Amino acid sequence: MCIRDSINAEYGSWFFTMSEEAAAAKQRGNELYKARDFHGAIQAYTEAINLDPANPTYYSNRSAAWQACNNLQETLRDCVKAVQLDPGFLKCLQRGLKVASTLGHLDQALEFAHNLAAADPAESGAPELLSRQRELYLEGCVDLEKKEYGRSLNKFAQVQDLGLSFRDLVLKQAECFLGLGNGSQTQRLTLQLIRENPDDVDAYTLRGMALYLCDNVDQAVKHLQEALRRDPEHKLAMRQLKTVRGLQRLHKEIKDFMFKRNFEEAAGKLSEALDLDLLFGMRLQFISDRAVCYLRTYQDEACVADCTEALEMQPDTVSVLNTLISAYLHMASFDKALETAEHLMEVSSTEESHKRLSEVKFEQKKAARPDYYAWLEVNRIASMKEIKEGYHKRAMELHPDKHPEDKEAAENKFKEMQVAYEVLSTPEMRELYDKGHDYESIQEQLQRRQHGHGHSH
């Protein structure tokens, strides 16, 4: 028989009042908390609450123990109850604000912030800060729904810069990176979430999708299976696992054909893959890859169509812009190639972009220059003897004395033919011409060489 039963039996009444028993239970909880027996402390505080449910201090103490156990949902629940009982309970208002923010319960956090500001003038800025964080987060979510991943990431980064981060925010950042085709960043963020909560099904799912995007198919399947082991009804994980398994065969064939430089077959397999239910980032990658295959097989119009679609999905992608420039050059659409190259410079003003713009300008100039081989009616591998013979033959045909009816035009043609002979009969000039330089550029290059030769002495 316990002491309390003995006392009751002897005296016929309760020795302790309910509040005294509750206070004793709370004291035991405090001692257990100090001893870092947080689960024991929770049991003791729960006993105190059952004995005296109107005491806010007991909820506050239990919320601290729940927080020490990293059970934030229960922490928040007890903070809410304590504040209901005592609206000015500063410790619980502060803890509730922090925990609600950490959980991403921003509406509830904002309510705590307003109550905290009312209770403590020193906290008057809390509602304004949290309102701004909440506004940015919601704007980022809207952008994410619209698949405007860059804008969304920018909003989420601003939320973090203002001092707030929580699980759903990090998960949405991972989703943005996945949408942008950045599988490595998605993996980094989802690994962070899995370490914090090994049963985070959404994190496993996104990580599996990112692994597939990074060509790690086996690990992708494993992570998606782990997600389904934890939640067999998770629709996104089910759908993505089915897609990944369907893509495994196609992906291997695509890689094999690309390695063998059989771009036509690779393009066909990429078209098959694009008929599947693909993640945005995967679809973007496959469309971009198919554009390259079309470029390599001189299917330039198809290449331009794929580049256009890829740039609509993700504007200003440098690799796609470069592919598009090459397609326009194939098609001799020099104005479009130049416009795209100038845009590339605006997007990425790097040394490579400068070279690309110079290349386009050079190709445009090259296409506009006269065909000196045609002028002399010889082919591009003509010997010096053939070039001289061609010149003499054309000189006889184009001599102005033979065209008295339009002597001025004949003189101009004769001069152009002489320039053609000068260039093709001079090895250095012919070499530069064959590389694409026009007459003016050839002269400039020769002057540079002479200048460099003079300095070398």
mmCIF file of N, CA, C and O in Angstrom, residues 43-113:
data_model
loop_
_atom_site.group_PDB
_atom_site.id
_atom_site.type_symbol
_atom_site.label_atom_id
_atom_site.label_comp_id
_atom_site.label_asym_id
_atom_site.label_seq_id
_atom_site.Cartn_x
_atom_site.Cartn_y
_atom_site.Cartn_z
ATOM 1 N N GLN A 43 5.984 12.698 -18.988
ATOM 2 C CA GLN A 43 4.995 11.923 -18.223
ATOM 3 C C GLN A 43 4.603 12.647 -16.949
ATOM 4 O O GLN A 43 3.419 12.701 -16.579
ATOM 5 N N ALA A 44 5.612 13.218 -16.248
ATOM 6 C CA ALA A 44 5.328 13.926 -14.996
ATOM 7 C C ALA A 44 4.497 15.183 -15.254
ATOM 8 O O ALA A 44 3.522 15.461 -14.533
ATOM 9 N N TYR A 45 4.855 15.954 -16.294
ATOM 10 C CA TYR A 45 4.095 17.164 -16.603
ATOM 11 C C TYR A 45 2.678 16.808 -17.058
ATOM 12 O O TYR A 45 1.723 17.539 -16.755
ATOM 13 N N THR A 46 2.529 15.697 -17.755
ATOM 14 C CA THR A 46 1.200 15.262 -18.176
ATOM 15 C C THR A 46 0.338 14.928 -16.966
ATOM 16 O O THR A 46 -0.861 15.255 -16.913
ATOM 17 N N GLU A 47 0.971 14.319 -15.971
ATOM 18 C CA GLU A 47 0.236 14.021 -14.729
ATOM 19 C C GLU A 47 -0.211 15.319 -14.069
ATOM 20 O O GLU A 47 -1.357 15.429 -13.601
ATOM 21 N N ALA A 48 0.672 16.315 -14.053
ATOM 22 C CA ALA A 48 0.319 17.607 -13.454
ATOM 23 C C ALA A 48 -0.835 18.255 -14.209
ATOM 24 O O ALA A 48 -1.760 18.812 -13.596
ATOM 25 N N ILE A 49 -0.804 18.171 -15.535
ATOM 26 C CA ILE A 49 -1.865 18.760 -16.360
ATOM 27 C C ILE A 49 -3.199 18.056 -16.100
ATOM 28 O O ILE A 49 -4.253 18.713 -15.999
ATOM 29 N N ASN A 50 -3.169 16.747 -15.990
ATOM 30 C CA ASN A 50 -4.400 15.998 -15.723
ATOM 31 C C ASN A 50 -5.007 16.386 -14.378
ATOM 32 O O ASN A 50 -6.227 16.409 -14.214
ATOM 33 N N LEU A 51 -4.135 16.704 -13.415
ATOM 34 C CA LEU A 51 -4.610 17.087 -12.084
ATOM 35 C C LEU A 51 -5.059 18.545 -12.037
ATOM 36 O O LEU A 51 -5.973 18.908 -11.300
ATOM 37 N N ASP A 52 -4.403 19.407 -12.851
ATOM 38 C CA ASP A 52 -4.729 20.830 -12.829
ATOM 39 C C ASP A 52 -4.650 21.367 -14.261
ATOM 40 O O ASP A 52 -3.676 22.040 -14.640
ATOM 41 N N PRO A 53 -5.644 21.108 -15.114
ATOM 42 C CA PRO A 53 -5.574 21.446 -16.547
ATOM 43 C C PRO A 53 -5.669 22.937 -16.851
ATOM 44 O O PRO A 53 -5.511 23.333 -18.002
ATOM 45 N N ALA A 54 -5.892 23.751 -15.855
ATOM 46 C CA ALA A 54 -6.029 25.186 -16.109
ATOM 47 C C ALA A 54 -4.746 25.946 -15.808
ATOM 48 O O ALA A 54 -4.730 27.176 -15.854
ATOM 49 N N ASN A 55 -3.678 25.247 -15.510
ATOM 50 C CA ASN A 55 -2.415 25.906 -15.159
ATOM 51 C C ASN A 55 -1.520 26.005 -16.397
ATOM 52 O O ASN A 55 -1.007 24.998 -16.884
ATOM 53 N N PRO A 56 -1.290 27.194 -16.932
ATOM 54 C CA PRO A 56 -0.498 27.334 -18.162
ATOM 55 C C PRO A 56 0.960 26.933 -18.004
ATOM 56 O O PRO A 56 1.611 26.533 -18.964
ATOM 57 N N THR A 57 1.487 27.046 -16.785
ATOM 58 C CA THR A 57 2.895 26.719 -16.566
ATOM 59 C C THR A 57 3.181 25.255 -16.886
ATOM 60 O O THR A 57 4.250 24.926 -17.431
ATOM 61 N N TYR A 58 2.237 24.375 -16.575
ATOM 62 C CA TYR A 58 2.470 22.953 -16.822
ATOM 63 C C TYR A 58 2.565 22.670 -18.336
ATOM 64 O O TYR A 58 3.386 21.863 -18.777
ATOM 65 N N TYR A 59 1.721 23.344 -19.114
ATOM 66 C CA TYR A 59 1.799 23.188 -20.580
ATOM 67 C C TYR A 59 3.115 23.750 -21.115
ATOM 68 O O TYR A 59 3.735 23.180 -22.024
ATOM 69 N N SER A 60 3.540 24.875 -20.524
ATOM 70 C CA SER A 60 4.799 25.487 -20.948
ATOM 71 C C SER A 60 5.979 24.551 -20.685
ATOM 72 O O SER A 60 6.841 24.352 -21.544
ATOM 73 N N ASN A 61 6.000 23.964 -19.471
ATOM 74 C CA ASN A 61 7.093 23.052 -19.129
ATOM 75 C C ASN A 61 7.085 21.824 -20.034
ATOM 76 O O ASN A 61 8.137 21.363 -20.488
ATOM 77 N N ARG A 62 5.878 21.296 -20.283
ATOM 78 C CA ARG A 62 5.821 20.107 -21.141
ATOM 79 C C ARG A 62 6.232 20.451 -22.573
ATOM 80 O O ARG A 62 6.861 19.644 -23.263
ATOM 81 N N SER A 63 5.901 21.669 -23.023
ATOM 82 C CA SER A 63 6.297 22.072 -24.382
ATOM 83 C C SER A 63 7.815 22.113 -24.502
ATOM 84 O O SER A 63 8.385 21.740 -25.535
ATOM 85 N N ALA A 64 8.481 22.552 -23.422
ATOM 86 C CA ALA A 64 9.947 22.581 -23.440
ATOM 87 C C ALA A 64 10.512 21.166 -23.531
ATOM 88 O O ALA A 64 11.511 20.923 -24.229
ATOM 89 N N ALA A 65 9.879 20.220 -22.815
ATOM 90 C CA ALA A 65 10.341 18.824 -22.866
ATOM 91 C C ALA A 65 10.095 18.218 -24.249
ATOM 92 O O ALA A 65 10.937 17.492 -24.780
ATOM 93 N N TRP A 66 8.918 18.531 -24.816
ATOM 94 C CA TRP A 66 8.650 18.051 -26.179
ATOM 95 C C TRP A 66 9.685 18.606 -27.158
ATOM 96 O O TRP A 66 10.171 17.902 -28.050
ATOM 97 N N GLN A 67 10.033 19.876 -26.973
ATOM 98 C CA GLN A 67 11.016 20.503 -27.856
ATOM 99 C C GLN A 67 12.378 19.826 -27.719
ATOM 100 O O GLN A 67 13.087 19.621 -28.709
ATOM 101 N N ALA A 68 12.742 19.464 -26.482
ATOM 102 C CA ALA A 68 14.014 18.773 -26.257
ATOM 103 C C ALA A 68 14.028 17.405 -26.932
ATOM 104 O O ALA A 68 15.093 16.901 -27.307
ATOM 105 N N CYS A 69 12.838 16.805 -27.100
ATOM 106 C CA CYS A 69 12.709 15.518 -27.805
ATOM 107 C C CYS A 69 12.560 15.705 -29.315
ATOM 108 O O CYS A 69 12.352 14.737 -30.046
ATOM 109 N N ASN A 70 12.598 16.968 -29.742
ATOM 110 C CA ASN A 70 12.455 17.326 -31.163
ATOM 111 C C ASN A 70 11.080 16.965 -31.719
ATOM 112 O O ASN A 70 10.926 16.727 -32.914
ATOM 113 N N ASN A 71 10.090 16.934 -30.846
ATOM 114 C CA ASN A 71 8.712 16.728 -31.284
ATOM 115 C C ASN A 71 8.041 18.094 -31.343
ATOM 116 O O ASN A 71 7.395 18.543 -30.397
ATOM 117 N N LEU A 72 8.214 18.758 -32.476
ATOM 118 C CA LEU A 72 7.790 20.155 -32.576
ATOM 119 C C LEU A 72 6.277 20.315 -32.679
ATOM 120 O O LEU A 72 5.725 21.340 -32.261
ATOM 121 N N GLN A 73 5.605 19.313 -33.243
ATOM 122 C CA GLN A 73 4.143 19.393 -33.327
ATOM 123 C C GLN A 73 3.528 19.465 -31.936
ATOM 124 O O GLN A 73 2.648 20.290 -31.672
ATOM 125 N N GLU A 74 4.000 18.577 -31.046
ATOM 126 C CA GLU A 74 3.476 18.585 -29.667
ATOM 127 C C GLU A 74 3.928 19.839 -28.930
ATOM 128 O O GLU A 74 3.197 20.373 -28.091
ATOM 129 N N THR A 75 5.144 20.298 -29.214
ATOM 130 C CA THR A 75 5.633 21.549 -28.613
ATOM 131 C C THR A 75 4.670 22.685 -28.936
ATOM 132 O O THR A 75 4.258 23.447 -28.054
ATOM 133 N N LEU A 76 4.321 22.797 -30.196
ATOM 134 C CA LEU A 76 3.435 23.869 -30.638
ATOM 135 C C LEU A 76 2.054 23.731 -30.018
ATOM 136 O O LEU A 76 1.452 24.728 -29.581
ATOM 137 N N ARG A 77 1.566 22.493 -29.939
ATOM 138 C CA ARG A 77 0.236 22.262 -29.376
ATOM 139 C C ARG A 77 0.177 22.766 -27.922
ATOM 140 O O ARG A 77 -0.797 23.404 -27.504
ATOM 141 N N ASP A 78 1.213 22.462 -27.138
ATOM 142 C CA ASP A 78 1.228 22.905 -25.739
ATOM 143 C C ASP A 78 1.409 24.411 -25.613
ATOM 144 O O ASP A 78 0.852 25.041 -24.708
ATOM 145 N N CYS A 79 2.192 25.020 -26.521
ATOM 146 C CA CYS A 79 2.340 26.481 -26.508
ATOM 147 C C CYS A 79 0.997 27.157 -26.763
ATOM 148 O O CYS A 79 0.652 28.154 -26.113
ATOM 149 N N VAL A 80 0.250 26.640 -27.722
ATOM 150 C CA VAL A 80 -1.070 27.190 -28.039
ATOM 151 C C VAL A 80 -1.975 27.129 -26.810
ATOM 152 O O VAL A 80 -2.661 28.106 -26.464
ATOM 153 N N LYS A 81 -1.969 25.984 -26.138
ATOM 154 C CA LYS A 81 -2.833 25.821 -24.958
ATOM 155 C C LYS A 81 -2.423 26.761 -23.832
ATOM 156 O O LYS A 81 -3.281 27.390 -23.193
ATOM 157 N N ALA A 82 -1.097 26.901 -23.627
ATOM 158 C CA ALA A 82 -0.619 27.782 -22.559
ATOM 159 C C ALA A 82 -1.032 29.225 -22.822
ATOM 160 O O ALA A 82 -1.450 29.940 -21.901
ATOM 161 N N VAL A 83 -0.923 29.654 -24.067
ATOM 162 C CA VAL A 83 -1.268 31.037 -24.415
ATOM 163 C C VAL A 83 -2.778 31.259 -24.355
ATOM 164 O O VAL A 83 -3.241 32.356 -24.040
ATOM 165 N N GLN A 84 -3.547 30.224 -24.644
ATOM 166 C CA GLN A 84 -5.007 30.344 -24.486
ATOM 167 C C GLN A 84 -5.360 30.613 -23.025
ATOM 168 O O GLN A 84 -6.256 31.392 -22.722
ATOM 169 N N LEU A 85 -4.625 29.959 -22.136
ATOM 170 C CA LEU A 85 -4.874 30.139 -20.703
ATOM 171 C C LEU A 85 -4.293 31.438 -20.180
ATOM 172 O O LEU A 85 -4.842 32.048 -19.249
ATOM 173 N N ASP A 86 -3.175 31.879 -20.786
ATOM 174 C CA ASP A 86 -2.523 33.122 -20.353
ATOM 175 C C ASP A 86 -1.993 33.839 -21.587
ATOM 176 O O ASP A 86 -0.859 33.593 -22.034
ATOM 177 N N PRO A 87 -2.789 34.730 -22.194
ATOM 178 C CA PRO A 87 -2.402 35.400 -23.448
ATOM 179 C C PRO A 87 -1.104 36.197 -23.369
ATOM 180 O O PRO A 87 -0.500 36.501 -24.390
ATOM 181 N N GLY A 88 -0.665 36.527 -22.168
ATOM 182 C CA GLY A 88 0.560 37.310 -22.025
ATOM 183 C C GLY A 88 1.767 36.484 -21.623
ATOM 184 O O GLY A 88 2.789 37.042 -21.188
ATOM 185 N N PHE A 89 1.691 35.182 -21.770
ATOM 186 C CA PHE A 89 2.760 34.267 -21.336
ATOM 187 C C PHE A 89 3.930 34.393 -22.330
ATOM 188 O O PHE A 89 3.980 33.735 -23.359
ATOM 189 N N LEU A 90 4.896 35.268 -22.002
ATOM 190 C CA LEU A 90 5.972 35.612 -22.939
ATOM 191 C C LEU A 90 6.782 34.407 -23.389
ATOM 192 O O LEU A 90 7.093 34.255 -24.579
ATOM 193 N N LYS A 91 7.168 33.564 -22.444
ATOM 194 C CA LYS A 91 8.018 32.424 -22.800
ATOM 195 C C LYS A 91 7.347 31.541 -23.835
ATOM 196 O O LYS A 91 7.980 31.086 -24.808
ATOM 197 N N CYS A 92 6.051 31.295 -23.673
ATOM 198 C CA CYS A 92 5.331 30.438 -24.622
ATOM 199 C C CYS A 92 5.027 31.168 -25.931
ATOM 200 O O CYS A 92 4.977 30.539 -26.988
ATOM 201 N N LEU A 93 4.830 32.464 -25.854
ATOM 202 C CA LEU A 93 4.643 33.232 -27.081
ATOM 203 C C LEU A 93 5.912 33.180 -27.937
ATOM 204 O O LEU A 93 5.859 32.983 -29.158
ATOM 205 N N GLN A 94 7.062 33.340 -27.286
ATOM 206 C CA GLN A 94 8.340 33.297 -28.014
ATOM 207 C C GLN A 94 8.617 31.904 -28.573
ATOM 208 O O GLN A 94 9.018 31.745 -29.725
ATOM 209 N N ARG A 95 8.378 30.906 -27.721
ATOM 210 C CA ARG A 95 8.620 29.538 -28.175
ATOM 211 C C ARG A 95 7.641 29.148 -29.282
ATOM 212 O O ARG A 95 8.007 28.521 -30.276
ATOM 213 N N GLY A 96 6.388 29.522 -29.120
ATOM 214 C CA GLY A 96 5.379 29.204 -30.131
ATOM 215 C C GLY A 96 5.703 29.845 -31.470
ATOM 216 O O GLY A 96 5.557 29.224 -32.522
ATOM 217 N N LEU A 97 6.165 31.128 -31.425
ATOM 218 C CA LEU A 97 6.554 31.823 -32.660
ATOM 219 C C LEU A 97 7.699 31.090 -33.347
ATOM 220 O O LEU A 97 7.658 30.854 -34.567
ATOM 221 N N LYS A 98 8.699 30.716 -32.568
ATOM 222 C CA LYS A 98 9.867 30.040 -33.140
ATOM 223 C C LYS A 98 9.496 28.691 -33.730
ATOM 224 O O LYS A 98 9.887 28.358 -34.864
ATOM 225 N N VAL A 99 8.727 27.903 -32.996
ATOM 226 C CA VAL A 99 8.397 26.549 -33.448
ATOM 227 C C VAL A 99 7.434 26.588 -34.635
ATOM 228 O O VAL A 99 7.603 25.837 -35.606
ATOM 229 N N ALA A 100 6.439 27.466 -34.583
ATOM 230 C CA ALA A 100 5.497 27.571 -35.706
ATOM 231 C C ALA A 100 6.236 27.992 -36.975
ATOM 232 O O ALA A 100 5.957 27.494 -38.075
ATOM 233 N N SER A 101 7.209 28.895 -36.840
ATOM 234 C CA SER A 101 8.010 29.321 -37.991
ATOM 235 C C SER A 101 8.854 28.169 -38.518
ATOM 236 O O SER A 101 8.949 27.954 -39.733
ATOM 237 N N THR A 102 9.472 27.419 -37.601
ATOM 238 C CA THR A 102 10.314 26.285 -37.999
ATOM 239 C C THR A 102 9.504 25.226 -38.733
ATOM 240 O O THR A 102 9.994 24.596 -39.678
ATOM 241 N N LEU A 103 8.249 25.042 -38.320
ATOM 242 C CA LEU A 103 7.378 24.063 -38.973
ATOM 243 C C LEU A 103 6.773 24.602 -40.276
ATOM 244 O O LEU A 103 6.159 23.840 -41.026
ATOM 245 N N GLY A 104 6.937 25.897 -40.511
ATOM 246 C CA GLY A 104 6.343 26.483 -41.716
ATOM 247 C C GLY A 104 4.875 26.807 -41.559
ATOM 248 O O GLY A 104 4.191 27.076 -42.558
ATOM 249 N N HIS A 105 4.383 26.821 -40.335
ATOM 250 C CA HIS A 105 2.987 27.201 -40.071
ATOM 251 C C HIS A 105 2.940 28.726 -39.943
ATOM 252 O O HIS A 105 2.830 29.279 -38.848
ATOM 253 N N LEU A 106 3.043 29.409 -41.066
ATOM 254 C CA LEU A 106 3.284 30.848 -41.027
ATOM 255 C C LEU A 106 2.079 31.646 -40.555
ATOM 256 O O LEU A 106 2.244 32.693 -39.919
ATOM 257 N N ASP A 107 0.870 31.184 -40.851
ATOM 258 C CA ASP A 107 -0.317 31.893 -40.346
ATOM 259 C C ASP A 107 -0.364 31.831 -38.823
ATOM 260 O O ASP A 107 -0.640 32.839 -38.151
ATOM 261 N N GLN A 108 -0.079 30.659 -38.292
ATOM 262 C CA GLN A 108 -0.075 30.486 -36.834
ATOM 263 C C GLN A 108 1.080 31.269 -36.217
ATOM 264 O O GLN A 108 0.931 31.890 -35.154
ATOM 265 N N ALA A 109 2.225 31.265 -36.892
ATOM 266 C CA ALA A 109 3.378 32.025 -36.406
ATOM 267 C C ALA A 109 3.059 33.514 -36.367
ATOM 268 O O ALA A 109 3.446 34.225 -35.419
ATOM 269 N N LEU A 110 2.344 33.989 -37.371
ATOM 270 C CA LEU A 110 1.982 35.408 -37.416
ATOM 271 C C LEU A 110 1.047 35.770 -36.266
ATOM 272 O O LEU A 110 1.157 36.856 -35.681
ATOM 273 N N GLU A 111 0.158 34.856 -35.922
ATOM 274 C CA GLU A 111 -0.732 35.089 -34.773
ATOM 275 C C GLU A 111 0.080 35.198 -33.483
ATOM 276 O O GLU A 111 -0.151 36.084 -32.653
ATOM 277 N N PHE A 112 1.069 34.305 -33.318
ATOM 278 C CA PHE A 112 1.961 34.388 -32.158
ATOM 279 C C PHE A 112 2.704 35.710 -32.158
ATOM 280 O O PHE A 112 2.895 36.343 -31.106
ATOM 281 N N ALA A 113 3.171 36.144 -33.342
ATOM 282 C CA ALA A 113 3.948 37.388 -33.437
ATOM 283 C C ALA A 113 3.116 38.590 -32.998
ATOM 284 O O ALA A 113 3.609 39.478 -32.286
#
